[in-house]
Short mmCIF file of C-alpha atoms in Angstrom, two decimals:
data_model
loop_
_atom_site.label_atom_id
_atom_site.label_comp_id
_atom_site.label_asym_id
_atom_site.label_seq_id
_atom_site.Cartn_x
_atom_site.Cartn_y
_atom_site.Cartn_z
CA UNK A 1 0.00 0.00 0.00
CA UNK A 2 2.80 2.41 0.84
CA UNK A 3 4.41 1.78 -2.54
CA UNK A 4 1.13 2.55 -4.27
CA UNK A 5 0.90 5.87 -2.41
CA UNK A 6 4.50 6.65 -3.25
CA UNK A 7 3.85 5.90 -6.93
CA UNK A 8 0.78 8.17 -6.89
CA UNK A 9 2.78 10.94 -5.22
CA UNK A 10 5.60 10.60 -7.74
CA UNK A 11 3.12 10.67 -10.64
CA UNK A 12 1.64 13.88 -9.26
CA UNK A 13 5.07 15.47 -8.88
CA UNK A 14 6.09 14.33 -12.37
CA UNK A 15 2.85 15.62 -13.95
CA UNK A 16 3.25 18.99 -12.20
CA UNK A 17 6.87 19.32 -13.33
CA UNK A 18 5.86 18.37 -16.87
CA UNK A 19 3.05 20.95 -16.86
CA UNK A 20 5.46 23.63 -15.64
CA UNK A 21 7.91 22.75 -18.43
CA UNK A 22 5.18 22.92 -21.08
CA UNK A 23 4.01 26.25 -19.66
CA UNK A 24 7.57 27.60 -19.83
CA UNK A 25 7.98 26.45 -23.43
CA UNK A 26 4.66 28.04 -24.43
CA UNK A 27 5.61 31.31 -22.76
CA UNK A 28 8.94 31.45 -24.59
CA UNK A 29 7.18 30.64 -27.87
CA UNK A 30 4.80 33.55 -27.17
CA UNK A 31 7.77 35.84 -26.49
CA UNK A 32 9.47 34.86 -29.77
CA UNK A 33 6.23 35.29 -31.70
CA UNK A 34 5.82 38.74 -30.15
CA UNK A 35 9.42 39.71 -31.01
CA UNK A 36 8.98 38.64 -34.62
CA UNK A 37 5.68 40.53 -34.85
CA UNK A 38 7.22 43.74 -33.53
CA UNK A 39 10.15 43.35 -35.91
CA UNK A 40 7.82 42.95 -38.89
CA UNK A 41 5.72 45.91 -37.75
CA UNK A 42 8.62 48.34 -37.38
CA UNK A 43 10.17 47.26 -40.68
CA UNK A 44 6.87 47.85 -42.48
CA UNK A 45 6.48 51.21 -40.73
CA UNK A 46 9.98 52.36 -41.66
CA UNK A 47 9.15 51.93 -45.35
CA UNK A 48 6.30 54.47 -45.31
CA UNK A 49 7.90 57.36 -47.16
CA UNK A 50 6.65 60.91 -47.18
CA UNK A 51 5.85 61.40 -50.87
CA UNK A 52 6.15 65.20 -50.80
CA UNK A 53 9.63 65.09 -49.30
CA UNK A 54 10.63 62.27 -51.63
CA UNK A 55 9.66 64.45 -54.62
CA UNK A 56 12.16 67.01 -53.32
CA UNK A 57 14.89 64.39 -52.88
CA UNK A 58 14.56 63.99 -49.09
CA UNK A 59 13.99 60.62 -47.48
CA UNK A 60 11.59 60.99 -44.56
CA UNK A 61 9.02 58.72 -42.98
CA UNK A 62 5.34 59.62 -43.06
CA UNK A 63 4.61 59.33 -39.32
CA UNK A 64 0.85 58.76 -39.65
CA UNK A 65 1.19 56.13 -42.38
CA UNK A 66 4.00 54.45 -40.43
CA UNK A 67 1.85 54.20 -37.30
CA UNK A 68 -1.11 52.79 -39.23
CA UNK A 69 1.06 50.24 -41.03
CA UNK A 70 2.80 49.16 -37.81
CA UNK A 71 -0.52 48.66 -36.03
CA UNK A 72 -1.89 46.72 -39.00
CA UNK A 73 1.12 44.38 -39.01
CA UNK A 74 0.97 43.95 -35.25
CA UNK A 75 -2.76 43.12 -35.36
CA UNK A 76 -2.37 40.66 -38.21
CA UNK A 77 0.69 38.88 -36.80
CA UNK A 78 -0.54 38.59 -33.21
CA UNK A 79 -4.23 38.12 -34.13
CA UNK A 80 -5.48 41.20 -32.30
CA UNK A 81 -8.58 43.34 -32.72
CA UNK A 82 -8.41 47.11 -33.23
CA UNK A 83 -8.13 47.76 -29.48
CA UNK A 84 -5.30 45.26 -28.94
CA UNK A 85 -7.36 42.42 -27.46
CA UNK A 86 -6.59 38.92 -28.75
CA UNK A 87 -8.92 37.33 -31.29
CA UNK A 88 -9.90 33.64 -31.18
CA UNK A 89 -6.93 31.55 -32.25
CA UNK A 90 -4.34 33.94 -30.83
CA UNK A 91 -1.69 32.65 -28.41
CA UNK A 92 -2.31 35.69 -26.26
CA UNK A 93 -5.03 35.95 -23.63
CA UNK A 94 -4.65 39.56 -22.53
CA UNK A 95 -4.55 42.91 -24.27
CA UNK A 96 -1.31 44.02 -25.94
CA UNK A 97 -0.41 47.58 -24.93
CA UNK A 98 1.66 49.96 -27.04
CA UNK A 99 4.08 51.37 -24.45
CA UNK A 100 6.17 53.61 -26.70
CA UNK A 101 6.17 54.69 -30.33
CA UNK A 102 8.66 57.05 -31.93
CA UNK A 103 9.37 58.12 -35.48
CA UNK A 104 12.86 59.56 -35.76
CA UNK A 105 12.89 61.57 -38.94
CA UNK A 106 15.32 63.69 -40.89
CA UNK A 107 14.73 66.57 -38.47
CA UNK A 108 17.24 64.91 -36.13
CA UNK A 109 21.02 64.92 -36.55
CA UNK A 110 22.33 61.48 -37.53
CA UNK A 111 23.64 59.32 -36.08
CA UNK A 112 20.83 59.73 -33.55
CA UNK A 113 20.76 57.84 -30.26
CA UNK A 114 17.27 57.05 -29.02
CA UNK A 115 17.09 56.45 -25.27
CA UNK A 116 14.22 55.23 -23.13
CA UNK A 117 15.33 54.88 -19.51
CA UNK A 118 11.97 53.51 -18.39
CA UNK A 119 12.49 50.34 -20.45
CA UNK A 120 16.31 50.42 -20.38
CA UNK A 121 16.47 50.69 -24.16
CA UNK A 122 19.03 52.51 -26.26
CA UNK A 123 19.62 52.31 -29.99
CA UNK A 124 21.64 54.39 -32.43
CA UNK A 125 20.09 55.15 -35.80
CA UNK A 126 22.16 56.16 -38.82
CA UNK A 127 19.09 57.21 -40.82
CA UNK A 128 15.38 57.86 -40.21
CA UNK A 129 13.62 55.04 -38.40
CA UNK A 130 10.91 53.94 -36.03
CA UNK A 131 10.95 52.55 -32.50
CA UNK A 132 8.18 50.48 -30.93
CA UNK A 133 7.82 49.01 -27.45
CA UNK A 134 4.82 46.86 -26.55
CA UNK A 135 3.78 45.12 -23.35
CA UNK A 136 2.78 41.48 -23.75
CA UNK A 137 1.35 39.55 -20.82
CA UNK A 138 1.36 35.76 -20.61
CA UNK A 139 -0.91 34.22 -17.96
CA UNK A 140 0.69 31.25 -16.24
CA UNK A 141 -0.82 27.77 -16.15
CA UNK A 142 -0.97 27.72 -12.37
CA UNK A 143 -3.00 30.59 -10.95
CA UNK A 144 -0.71 30.92 -7.93
CA UNK A 145 2.05 32.16 -10.25
CA UNK A 146 2.09 35.77 -11.43
CA UNK A 147 1.66 36.36 -15.16
CA UNK A 148 4.82 37.07 -17.13
CA UNK A 149 4.93 40.56 -18.68
CA UNK A 150 7.46 41.33 -21.39
CA UNK A 151 8.31 44.71 -22.86
CA UNK A 152 9.10 43.76 -26.43
CA UNK A 153 11.23 46.34 -28.25
CA UNK A 154 11.90 46.84 -31.92
CA UNK A 155 13.63 49.35 -34.17
CA UNK A 156 13.97 49.66 -37.92
CA UNK A 157 15.64 52.19 -40.15
CA UNK A 158 14.54 53.50 -43.51
CA UNK A 159 16.26 51.58 -46.26
CA UNK A 160 17.49 53.52 -49.21
CA UNK A 161 20.60 54.58 -51.02
CA UNK A 162 23.59 54.08 -48.75
CA UNK A 163 25.32 57.26 -49.89
CA UNK A 164 22.36 59.50 -49.07
CA UNK A 165 23.01 61.98 -46.31
CA UNK A 166 20.10 62.21 -43.88
CA UNK A 167 20.19 65.71 -42.50
CA UNK A 168 17.71 68.06 -40.94
CA UNK A 169 14.75 69.33 -42.97
CA UNK A 170 16.09 72.87 -42.87
CA UNK A 171 19.18 72.05 -44.92
#
């Protein structure tokens, strides 16, 4: 009888450890999916050129179009609705929050160092670009454990001719 109880106890411990491992793997998969989604979103946003400036030979990002394109990519890749809540079929269970959004345009001297001390993020841009930080929450399998919250960061620069000088708009 004591061996049967020991076997039952060991099965419970093993099943709990296995569930924790699966939960950890799912959370890391969610983190990677979020990182890839942010990367795709900022790269799409950085390609939204300001057509008026482009006609004058200046490479600048259209901030409004960049924001719309980034949000579209984020929604499509993470399966979110317009307010950031997950749709059926999404890995996420809680709302994704846009923590920071910045368009660094030709009005800045390059190279430009973007700093955000709140999220301990620093990146140097050699040309116009966009920065995005989102908060992604992953609820744990066991309710006694706090949910994991990641601040996923991404940056992309405008691609274009390498010999172009990105200077301020006044020059």
